[in-house]
Amino acid sequence: YEKKVDITTEGTYYAYAEDNVGNISKTGVKFDVINIDATPPTCSITVTGKLGTNSWYTGDVSFKLNYADSQSGVKTHTISANALTTDRKEYKVTGSVTDNVGNVCNTEVVVKRDVTKPSISVSVSDATVWKNTNKTVKVTASDATSGIIGYYIGAGSTCNNVSYTAYDGSASLEKSVSYDNGNYIVCIKDNAGNVEGKTFKVEKIDKIAPTCGSFAGQNSSWKKGAVTITNTPTDSGGSGIANSFSQTFNSGTTKTSSVSFVAKDNAGNTKTCSATVNVYVDYDAPNCGTSWGGQSTSWTSSNRTITNTPTDSGSGIANSYSKLFDTGTTKTYNASYTAKDKVGNATTCSKTVNVYVDKDAPTCGSFTGQNSTWKNTAVTIKSTASDGGSGTTSSFSKTFNSGT
């Protein structure tokens, strides 16, 4: 009789025989079983490297296969990689160990590596152009491996101790913010803990209106010549002045003038500048007086004076007209003179005026009616005087009609 029995545990054993009627041998055969190995080897992989955050490695990663077999011993062992030196979102390393009786141990680890910092781009709208409002800053960032989990955009020059705003882990980020003049920084953190910072400057923002300058070139005495009033504003906001004021008065008559202009700087800020300025420019000739004084249409033997006083809206009158009629006989007179103002403007004033001054005695007329032969009838002697001015008021007439 032959019987095979599988024994899986080392030890001392006895073999007994049993016949067909159930009799069992009283003495068993003693035997020892040795060199049984049913236990697989032990194995594991040790991972070594700089560990960042969220189980990401931020440096090169090395792998070591650990194994042991206390019974039959290890016959073969393999590992799929000894190191990871490139960025990977997921990297699996496997190991396998076989002992001398064929028991196998398999193991694996999965790691992720991201050494590369996020990339950042910053653009400032109208960066080289003066503006009077905040400028828009566009920030774009990317991290192709572990993704972005936080960002900071604000004042500063370093990413140390900044407070990050959480992000969703996407591979790209785009933000637009509005800032005044200043120095700022963008900080981007990826899932592995890599941080990149990029500083930027916002400038050429001027929110301050210009300051009006003084109105120069004013004149306080009358003149016949051009006067130019100017005003140059100033700007403290940095963009500088874009315009100034200049107005020339070279015609007409102006004593004072209300002037106004809008001062602008190069950022578009404005300020209205206004003033009443002294000009004192007189280019206009005087006006002849509308009234010629002293006239009369009644004859007189007294003196008469004809006058005319011109007017002037600017510098004022420098002369007037006055003519005395104290001799001879004048009924009408063609009066004329040059009226002048105080800066030399002139105009000719003329008028035929009524004088009616008679200083001349009448002229005796001839005596008519004379007779050179004797007669015995009446003879009347007459004489009529003449006058070139006011005329005569009487004549002579005498009749001889008696005696001799």
Coordinates of C-alpha atoms in Angstrom, one line a residue:
Y1 CA 0.0 0.0 0.0
E2 CA 1.3 3.5 -0.8
K3 CA -0.2 6.8 0.2
K4 CA 1.0 10.3 -0.6
V5 CA 0.3 13.0 2.0
D6 CA 1.0 16.8 1.6
I7 CA 2.8 18.1 4.6
T8 CA 3.1 21.9 4.7
T9 CA 4.7 22.4 8.1
E10 CA 8.1 21.2 9.2
G11 CA 8.2 18.8 12.2
T12 CA 8.4 15.2 13.4
Y13 CA 5.7 12.9 12.1
Y14 CA 4.6 9.2 12.6
A15 CA 3.2 6.9 9.9
Y16 CA 0.7 4.1 10.9
A17 CA -0.9 1.3 8.9
E18 CA -4.5 0.2 9.1
D19 CA -5.9 -3.0 7.6
N20 CA -9.2 -3.5 6.0
V21 CA -11.0 -4.5 9.2
G22 CA -9.7 -1.5 11.1
N23 CA -6.7 -2.8 12.9
I24 CA -4.0 -0.2 13.3
S25 CA -0.4 -0.9 13.8
K26 CA 0.8 -0.4 17.3
T27 CA 4.1 1.0 16.4
G28 CA 4.3 3.9 14.0
V29 CA 7.2 4.8 11.8
K30 CA 8.8 8.1 12.9
F31 CA 10.1 10.6 10.4
D32 CA 11.1 14.3 10.3
V33 CA 9.9 16.8 7.7
I34 CA 12.2 19.7 7.1
N35 CA 12.9 22.5 4.5
I36 CA 9.3 23.4 3.9
D37 CA 8.9 27.1 2.7
A38 CA 5.3 28.2 2.0
T39 CA 5.8 31.8 3.1
P40 CA 6.4 34.5 0.4
P41 CA 9.3 36.8 0.9
T42 CA 8.6 40.3 2.4
C43 CA 9.2 43.3 0.2
S44 CA 8.7 47.1 0.1
I45 CA 9.9 50.1 -1.7
T46 CA 11.6 53.0 0.2
V47 CA 11.0 56.4 -1.4
T48 CA 13.6 59.1 -0.7
G49 CA 13.4 62.8 -1.8
K50 CA 12.4 66.3 -0.9
L51 CA 8.7 66.2 -0.1
G52 CA 6.7 69.3 -0.7
T53 CA 3.0 69.7 0.0
N54 CA 0.0 67.4 -0.8
S55 CA 2.4 64.4 -1.2
W56 CA 4.2 66.1 -4.1
Y57 CA 8.0 65.7 -4.3
T58 CA 9.9 68.9 -5.2
G59 CA 13.2 67.3 -6.0
D60 CA 14.7 64.2 -7.5
V61 CA 13.2 61.0 -6.1
S62 CA 15.1 57.7 -5.5
F63 CA 13.6 54.2 -5.0
K64 CA 15.0 51.3 -3.0
L65 CA 13.6 47.8 -3.0
N66 CA 13.7 46.2 0.4
Y67 CA 13.2 42.4 0.7
A68 CA 13.8 39.5 3.0
D69 CA 13.1 35.7 3.2
S70 CA 14.0 33.9 6.4
Q71 CA 13.3 30.4 5.0
S72 CA 14.4 29.3 1.6
G73 CA 16.0 32.7 0.8
V74 CA 15.7 35.2 -2.0
K75 CA 16.5 33.9 -5.4
T76 CA 15.7 37.0 -7.6
H77 CA 14.5 40.6 -7.1
T78 CA 13.7 43.4 -9.6
I79 CA 12.6 47.1 -9.3
S80 CA 11.2 49.1 -12.3
A81 CA 13.1 52.3 -11.6
N82 CA 15.7 53.6 -9.2
A83 CA 15.0 57.3 -9.6
L84 CA 12.6 59.9 -10.9
T85 CA 14.2 63.1 -12.3
T86 CA 11.5 64.6 -14.3
D87 CA 8.2 66.2 -13.4
R88 CA 5.3 63.7 -13.4
K89 CA 1.7 63.9 -12.3
E90 CA 1.8 60.1 -11.5
Y91 CA 4.7 57.8 -11.6
K92 CA 4.3 54.1 -10.6
V93 CA 7.4 52.0 -9.5
T94 CA 7.0 48.2 -9.1
G95 CA 9.2 45.7 -7.3
S96 CA 9.2 41.9 -7.3
V97 CA 11.0 39.3 -5.1
T98 CA 11.1 35.5 -5.6
D99 CA 12.4 33.0 -3.1
N100 CA 14.2 29.8 -3.8
V101 CA 11.0 27.7 -3.8
G102 CA 9.1 30.1 -6.1
N103 CA 7.2 32.2 -3.5
V104 CA 6.7 35.7 -4.9
C105 CA 6.3 39.1 -3.3
N106 CA 5.1 42.1 -5.4
T107 CA 5.0 45.7 -4.3
E108 CA 4.5 49.1 -5.8
V109 CA 4.5 52.8 -5.0
V110 CA 3.0 55.8 -6.8
V111 CA 4.7 59.2 -6.5
K112 CA 4.3 62.6 -8.1
R113 CA 7.1 65.1 -8.8
D114 CA 6.9 68.8 -9.5
V115 CA 10.1 70.8 -9.3
T116 CA 9.1 73.6 -11.7
K117 CA 7.8 76.8 -10.3
P118 CA 4.6 78.3 -11.9
S119 CA 5.1 80.8 -14.7
I120 CA 3.7 84.3 -14.4
S121 CA 2.9 87.0 -16.9
V122 CA 1.9 90.6 -16.0
S123 CA 0.7 93.3 -18.3
V124 CA -0.4 96.8 -17.3
S125 CA -2.8 98.6 -19.5
D126 CA -1.5 101.8 -21.1
A127 CA 1.7 101.3 -19.2
T128 CA 3.5 104.2 -20.9
V129 CA 0.5 106.6 -21.2
W130 CA -0.5 109.1 -18.6
K131 CA -4.0 108.4 -17.1
N132 CA -6.1 110.0 -14.4
T133 CA -7.7 106.8 -13.3
N134 CA -6.4 103.5 -12.0
K135 CA -4.9 101.2 -14.5
T136 CA -6.0 97.6 -15.2
V137 CA -3.4 94.9 -14.5
K138 CA -3.8 91.6 -16.2
V139 CA -2.2 88.6 -14.5
T140 CA -1.9 85.2 -16.1
A141 CA -0.2 82.2 -14.6
S142 CA 0.2 78.5 -15.4
D143 CA 1.5 75.4 -13.7
A144 CA 1.2 72.4 -16.0
T145 CA 2.1 69.7 -13.5
S146 CA 0.6 70.0 -10.0
G147 CA -1.7 73.0 -10.7
I148 CA -2.3 76.3 -8.9
I149 CA -3.8 76.3 -5.4
G150 CA -3.2 79.9 -4.3
Y151 CA -2.4 83.4 -5.5
Y152 CA -1.6 86.8 -4.1
I153 CA -1.7 90.0 -6.0
G154 CA -0.9 93.2 -4.0
A155 CA 1.6 95.5 -2.5
G156 CA 5.0 94.2 -1.7
S157 CA 8.3 93.0 -3.1
T158 CA 8.6 89.4 -1.7
C159 CA 6.3 86.4 -1.4
N160 CA 7.3 85.8 2.2
N161 CA 4.4 85.9 4.7
V162 CA 1.8 86.9 2.1
S163 CA -1.8 85.7 2.5
Y164 CA -2.8 83.5 -0.4
T165 CA -6.3 83.4 -1.9
A166 CA -7.3 79.8 -2.5
Y167 CA -7.6 78.6 -6.1
D168 CA -9.1 75.5 -7.6
G169 CA -6.0 73.7 -8.6
S170 CA -6.3 74.4 -12.3
A171 CA -3.3 74.5 -14.5
S172 CA -3.9 78.2 -15.5
L173 CA -5.1 81.4 -13.8
E174 CA -6.2 84.7 -15.2
K175 CA -7.0 87.7 -13.1
S176 CA -7.6 91.4 -13.7
V177 CA -7.1 94.0 -11.0
S178 CA -7.1 97.8 -10.9
Y179 CA -4.3 99.7 -9.2
D180 CA -3.0 103.2 -8.5
N181 CA 0.7 104.1 -8.7
G182 CA 2.8 101.8 -6.7
N183 CA 5.1 98.7 -6.5
Y184 CA 3.3 95.4 -6.5
I185 CA 4.0 91.7 -6.6
V186 CA 2.2 88.5 -7.9
C187 CA 2.8 85.3 -6.0
I188 CA 1.6 82.0 -7.3
K189 CA 1.7 78.7 -5.3
D190 CA 1.3 75.3 -6.9
N191 CA 0.0 72.1 -5.2
A192 CA 3.6 70.9 -4.6
G193 CA 4.4 74.1 -2.7
N194 CA 6.5 75.7 -5.3
V195 CA 6.2 79.5 -5.2
E196 CA 7.0 82.0 -7.9
G197 CA 6.8 85.8 -7.5
K198 CA 6.9 88.5 -10.1
T199 CA 7.1 92.2 -9.2
F200 CA 5.5 94.9 -11.3
K201 CA 5.1 98.7 -11.1
V202 CA 2.1 100.8 -11.9
E203 CA 3.0 104.3 -12.8
K204 CA 2.0 107.4 -14.8
I205 CA -1.3 107.9 -13.0
D206 CA -2.1 111.5 -12.2
K207 CA -5.4 112.3 -10.5
I208 CA -4.5 115.9 -9.4
A209 CA -5.9 118.8 -11.4
P210 CA -3.5 121.5 -12.6
T211 CA -3.0 124.7 -10.6
C212 CA -3.8 127.9 -12.3
G213 CA -0.9 130.3 -12.8
S214 CA -1.1 134.1 -12.5
F215 CA -2.3 136.1 -15.4
A216 CA 0.8 138.0 -16.6
G217 CA 1.2 140.9 -19.0
Q218 CA -1.5 143.1 -17.5
N219 CA -1.2 146.8 -18.1
S220 CA -2.3 149.6 -15.8
S221 CA -1.9 152.6 -18.1
W222 CA -3.5 153.3 -21.4
K223 CA -1.4 152.6 -24.5
K224 CA -1.9 152.3 -28.3
G225 CA -0.1 149.0 -28.7
A226 CA -0.7 145.3 -28.3
V227 CA -1.0 143.8 -24.9
T228 CA -0.7 140.0 -24.5
I229 CA -2.2 138.3 -21.4
T230 CA -0.6 134.9 -20.6
N231 CA -1.1 132.2 -18.0
T232 CA 1.0 129.2 -17.5
P233 CA -0.5 126.7 -15.1
T234 CA 1.5 124.2 -13.1
D235 CA 1.0 120.5 -12.4
S236 CA 2.0 118.6 -9.2
G237 CA 0.6 115.2 -10.3
G238 CA 3.5 114.4 -12.5
S239 CA 2.1 114.2 -16.0
G240 CA 2.9 117.9 -16.8
I241 CA 0.9 120.7 -18.3
A242 CA -0.6 120.2 -21.8
N243 CA -1.6 123.8 -22.5
S244 CA -1.3 127.4 -21.5
F245 CA -3.2 130.6 -22.1
S246 CA -2.3 133.6 -24.4
Q247 CA -4.6 136.3 -25.7
T248 CA -3.5 139.4 -27.5
F249 CA -5.5 142.6 -27.5
N250 CA -4.4 144.6 -30.6
S251 CA -7.6 146.3 -31.8
G252 CA -10.5 148.3 -30.4
T253 CA -10.6 149.6 -26.9
T254 CA -10.4 147.4 -23.8
K255 CA -9.8 148.5 -20.3
T256 CA -10.5 145.3 -18.4
S257 CA -11.5 141.9 -19.8
S258 CA -12.9 138.7 -18.3
V259 CA -10.6 135.9 -19.5
S260 CA -11.0 132.2 -19.0
F261 CA -9.5 129.0 -20.2
V262 CA -9.4 125.3 -19.2
A263 CA -6.0 124.2 -18.0
K264 CA -5.2 120.6 -18.8
D265 CA -2.4 118.2 -17.9
N266 CA -1.2 115.3 -19.9
A267 CA -3.3 112.8 -17.9
G268 CA -6.6 114.6 -18.8
N269 CA -7.2 116.4 -15.5
T270 CA -8.7 119.9 -16.0
K271 CA -9.1 123.1 -14.1
T272 CA -10.9 126.3 -15.2
C273 CA -8.8 129.4 -14.7
S274 CA -10.6 132.8 -14.8
A275 CA -9.9 136.4 -13.9
T276 CA -10.7 140.0 -14.8
V277 CA -7.5 141.4 -16.1
N278 CA -6.3 145.0 -16.8
V279 CA -5.6 145.6 -20.5
Y280 CA -5.8 149.4 -21.1
V281 CA -5.5 149.1 -24.8
D282 CA -6.9 152.0 -26.9
Y283 CA -6.9 151.7 -30.7
D284 CA -10.1 153.6 -31.3
A285 CA -10.2 157.3 -32.4
P286 CA -12.3 159.7 -30.3
N287 CA -15.9 160.5 -31.3
C288 CA -16.7 164.1 -32.3
G289 CA -19.0 165.8 -29.8
T290 CA -22.6 165.6 -31.0
S291 CA -23.3 169.1 -29.8
W292 CA -21.5 172.2 -31.1
G293 CA -22.1 174.7 -28.3
G294 CA -22.5 178.5 -28.6
Q295 CA -24.5 178.5 -31.8
S296 CA -27.4 180.9 -32.4
T297 CA -29.6 182.0 -35.3
S298 CA -30.1 185.5 -33.7
W299 CA -27.8 188.2 -34.6
T300 CA -25.7 189.8 -31.8
S301 CA -23.1 192.4 -31.5
S302 CA -21.6 190.5 -28.6
N303 CA -18.9 187.9 -28.7
R304 CA -19.8 184.3 -29.3
T305 CA -17.7 181.2 -28.7
I306 CA -18.3 178.0 -30.6
T307 CA -17.3 174.8 -28.8
N308 CA -17.1 171.1 -29.3
T309 CA -16.0 168.5 -26.8
P310 CA -15.3 165.0 -28.2
T311 CA -15.7 161.8 -26.3
D312 CA -13.4 158.8 -25.9
S313 CA -14.2 155.4 -24.3
G314 CA -10.6 154.6 -23.6
S315 CA -7.7 156.7 -22.7
G316 CA -9.7 159.9 -22.6
I317 CA -9.7 163.2 -24.6
A318 CA -6.5 165.2 -25.1
N319 CA -8.1 168.3 -26.6
S320 CA -11.4 170.0 -27.5
Y321 CA -12.6 172.8 -29.9
S322 CA -13.2 176.5 -29.0
K323 CA -13.4 179.5 -31.3
L324 CA -14.1 183.0 -30.3
F325 CA -15.9 185.3 -32.7
D326 CA -15.2 188.8 -31.5
T327 CA -14.6 190.8 -34.7
G328 CA -16.2 191.3 -38.0
T329 CA -19.4 189.8 -39.1
T330 CA -20.0 186.0 -39.3
K331 CA -23.3 184.3 -40.0
T332 CA -22.1 180.7 -40.5
Y333 CA -18.7 179.2 -40.1
N334 CA -17.2 175.9 -41.4
A335 CA -15.7 174.7 -38.1
S336 CA -13.1 172.0 -38.2
Y337 CA -10.5 170.5 -35.9
T338 CA -8.6 167.3 -35.2
A339 CA -9.8 165.6 -32.0
K340 CA -7.2 163.5 -30.2
D341 CA -7.2 161.1 -27.3
K342 CA -4.3 160.7 -24.8
V343 CA -2.6 157.9 -26.7
G344 CA -2.6 159.7 -30.1
N345 CA -5.7 158.3 -31.8
A346 CA -7.3 161.2 -33.9
T347 CA -10.3 162.0 -35.9
T348 CA -11.4 165.1 -37.8
C349 CA -14.5 166.9 -36.6
S350 CA -16.2 169.3 -39.0
K351 CA -19.5 171.2 -39.0
T352 CA -21.1 174.4 -40.5
V353 CA -22.1 176.3 -37.4
N354 CA -24.5 179.2 -36.9
V355 CA -22.6 182.2 -35.4
Y356 CA -24.7 185.3 -36.3
V357 CA -22.2 187.8 -34.8
D358 CA -22.2 191.3 -36.3
K359 CA -19.4 193.6 -35.1
D360 CA -19.4 195.8 -38.3
A361 CA -21.3 199.2 -38.5
P362 CA -23.7 199.7 -41.5
T363 CA -22.5 201.4 -44.6
C364 CA -24.2 204.7 -45.5
G365 CA -26.1 204.8 -48.8
S366 CA -26.1 207.7 -51.2
F367 CA -28.6 210.5 -50.7
T368 CA -31.0 210.5 -53.6
G369 CA -33.6 213.1 -54.7
Q370 CA -31.2 216.0 -54.9
N371 CA -32.1 218.8 -57.3
S372 CA -29.6 221.2 -59.0
T373 CA -32.1 223.7 -60.4
W374 CA -34.5 225.8 -58.6
K375 CA -38.1 224.8 -58.5
N376 CA -41.1 225.7 -56.5
T377 CA -42.3 222.1 -55.8
A378 CA -41.4 219.7 -53.0
V379 CA -38.1 217.9 -53.0
T380 CA -37.6 214.7 -50.9
I381 CA -34.0 213.7 -50.0
K382 CA -33.6 209.9 -49.2
S383 CA -30.7 207.6 -48.1
T384 CA -30.8 203.9 -47.4
A385 CA -27.8 202.4 -45.5
S386 CA -26.5 198.8 -46.2
D387 CA -25.3 196.1 -43.7
G388 CA -23.6 192.8 -44.5
G389 CA -24.6 191.2 -41.3
S390 CA -27.7 191.8 -39.2
G391 CA -29.2 194.3 -41.7
T392 CA -30.3 197.9 -41.1
T393 CA -33.2 199.0 -38.9
S394 CA -33.7 202.5 -40.4
S395 CA -33.4 204.7 -43.5
F396 CA -33.4 208.5 -44.2
S397 CA -36.1 210.5 -45.9
K398 CA -36.8 214.3 -45.7
T399 CA -39.1 216.4 -47.8
F400 CA -38.5 220.1 -48.5
N401 CA -41.9 221.7 -49.3
S402 CA -41.8 225.2 -47.8
G403 CA -39.4 228.1 -47.7
T404 CA -36.3 228.4 -49.7

